[in-house]
Short mmCIF file of C-alpha atoms in Angstrom, two decimals:
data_model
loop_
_atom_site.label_atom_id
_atom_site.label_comp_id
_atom_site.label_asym_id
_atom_site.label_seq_id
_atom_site.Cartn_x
_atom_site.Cartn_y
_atom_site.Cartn_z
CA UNK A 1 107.62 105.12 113.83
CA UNK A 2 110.26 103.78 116.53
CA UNK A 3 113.25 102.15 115.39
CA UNK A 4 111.60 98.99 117.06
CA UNK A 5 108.61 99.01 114.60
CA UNK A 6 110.83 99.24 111.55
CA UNK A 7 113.41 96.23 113.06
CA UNK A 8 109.31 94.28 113.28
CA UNK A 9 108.76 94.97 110.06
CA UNK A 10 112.27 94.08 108.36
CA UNK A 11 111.68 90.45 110.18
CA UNK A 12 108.88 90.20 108.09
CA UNK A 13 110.76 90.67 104.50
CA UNK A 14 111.89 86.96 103.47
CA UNK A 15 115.36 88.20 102.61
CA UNK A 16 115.65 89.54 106.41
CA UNK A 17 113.79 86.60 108.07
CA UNK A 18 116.93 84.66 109.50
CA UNK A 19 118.74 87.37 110.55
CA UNK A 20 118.87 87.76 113.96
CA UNK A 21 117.51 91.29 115.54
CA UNK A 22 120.81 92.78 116.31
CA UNK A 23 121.43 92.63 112.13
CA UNK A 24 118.32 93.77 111.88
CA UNK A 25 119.08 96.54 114.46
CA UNK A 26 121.56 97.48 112.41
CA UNK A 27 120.16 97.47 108.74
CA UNK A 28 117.07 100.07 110.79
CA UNK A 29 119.33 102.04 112.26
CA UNK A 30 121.08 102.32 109.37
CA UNK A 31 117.95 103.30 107.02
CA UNK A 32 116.09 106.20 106.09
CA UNK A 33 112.17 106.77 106.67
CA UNK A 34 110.76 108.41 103.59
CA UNK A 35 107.03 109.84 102.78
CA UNK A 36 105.85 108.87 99.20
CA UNK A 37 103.09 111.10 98.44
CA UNK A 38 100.22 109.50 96.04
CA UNK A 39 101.19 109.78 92.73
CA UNK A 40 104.07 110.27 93.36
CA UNK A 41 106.93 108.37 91.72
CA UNK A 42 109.59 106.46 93.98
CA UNK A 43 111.60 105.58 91.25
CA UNK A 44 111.62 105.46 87.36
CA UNK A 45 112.51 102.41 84.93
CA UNK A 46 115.89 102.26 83.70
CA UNK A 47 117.42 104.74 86.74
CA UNK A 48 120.66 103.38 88.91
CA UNK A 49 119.63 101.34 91.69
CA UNK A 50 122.18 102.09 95.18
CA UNK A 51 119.53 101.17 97.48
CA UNK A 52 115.86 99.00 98.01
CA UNK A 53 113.23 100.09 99.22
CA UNK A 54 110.53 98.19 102.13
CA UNK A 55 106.82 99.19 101.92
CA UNK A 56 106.18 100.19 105.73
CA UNK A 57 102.65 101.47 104.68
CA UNK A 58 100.61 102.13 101.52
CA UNK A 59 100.71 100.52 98.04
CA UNK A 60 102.55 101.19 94.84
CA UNK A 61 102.14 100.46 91.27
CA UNK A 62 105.09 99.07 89.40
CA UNK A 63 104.91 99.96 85.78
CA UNK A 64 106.70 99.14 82.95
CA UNK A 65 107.02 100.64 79.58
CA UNK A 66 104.89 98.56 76.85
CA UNK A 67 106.01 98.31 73.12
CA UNK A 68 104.18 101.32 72.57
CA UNK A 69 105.33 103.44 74.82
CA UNK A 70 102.37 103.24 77.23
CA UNK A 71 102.90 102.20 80.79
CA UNK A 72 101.99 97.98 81.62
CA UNK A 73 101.28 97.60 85.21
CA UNK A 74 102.80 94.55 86.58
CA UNK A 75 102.46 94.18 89.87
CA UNK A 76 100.97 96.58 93.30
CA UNK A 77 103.09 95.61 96.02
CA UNK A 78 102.26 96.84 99.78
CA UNK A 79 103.34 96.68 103.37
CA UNK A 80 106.31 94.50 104.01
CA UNK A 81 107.02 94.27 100.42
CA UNK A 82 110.68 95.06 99.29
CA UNK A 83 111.77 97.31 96.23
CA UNK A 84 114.61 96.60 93.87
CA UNK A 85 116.47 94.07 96.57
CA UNK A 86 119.42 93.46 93.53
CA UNK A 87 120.64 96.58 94.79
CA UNK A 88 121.06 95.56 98.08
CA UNK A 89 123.76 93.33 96.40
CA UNK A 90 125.13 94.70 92.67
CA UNK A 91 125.26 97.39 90.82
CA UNK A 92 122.12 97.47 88.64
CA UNK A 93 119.35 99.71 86.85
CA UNK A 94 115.67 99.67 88.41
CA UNK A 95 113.24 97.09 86.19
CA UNK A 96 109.75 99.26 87.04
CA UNK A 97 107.97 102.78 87.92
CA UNK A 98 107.56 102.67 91.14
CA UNK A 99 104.46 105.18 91.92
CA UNK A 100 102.88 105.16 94.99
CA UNK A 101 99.03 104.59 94.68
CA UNK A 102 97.92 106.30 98.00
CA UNK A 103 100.07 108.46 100.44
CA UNK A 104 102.69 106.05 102.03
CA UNK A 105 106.10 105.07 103.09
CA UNK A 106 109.08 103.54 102.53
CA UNK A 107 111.99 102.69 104.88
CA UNK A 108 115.27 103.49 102.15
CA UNK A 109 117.87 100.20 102.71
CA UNK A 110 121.60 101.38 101.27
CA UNK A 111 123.79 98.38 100.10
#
């Protein structure tokens, strides 16, 4: 994908919608493309969170773990969703499992 197509789809996040497209420019160039393969986890409960993450194709499950130990799904974002934003502005731990439900990716946003 061209750096134009991820600046497009940034736009769409609501925490990127005012910015203008030369911050957006930059926040793109400054990313990282990454391939999630299904099944595959993005990120684990409870881990550090130094970056977000915005759903440029596919679907994931967010999980959480239940009283008893067993995985609660709470949500299945998709394209144009973002991933663990607080990181974007603290320090912080991630809140879900992140695993990707089909083969798809990510565009990696450092704070």
């Amino acid at each position: 994908m061209a750096l134009a197509d991820d600046i497009r789809l940034l736009s769409q996040v609501p925490l990127f919608s005012d910015m203008d497209g030369d911050q957006l420019r930059l926040i793109a160039f400054g990313a990282e493309r990454r391939t999630i393969a299904a099944g595959q986890a993005l990120f684990r409960e409870h881990s550090p969170a130094e970056c977000a993450f915005a759903v440029t194709a596919g679907h994931f499950e967010l999980f959480t773990a239940g009283r008893d130990g067993k995985p609660v799904l709470q949500a299945t974002p998709g394209k144009g969703a973002l991933l663990s934003e607080l990181a974007l502005f603290t320090l912080c731990e991630r809140k879900f499992t992140a695993v990707a439900v089909e083969d798809s990716e990510v565009i990696r946003i450092t704070r």
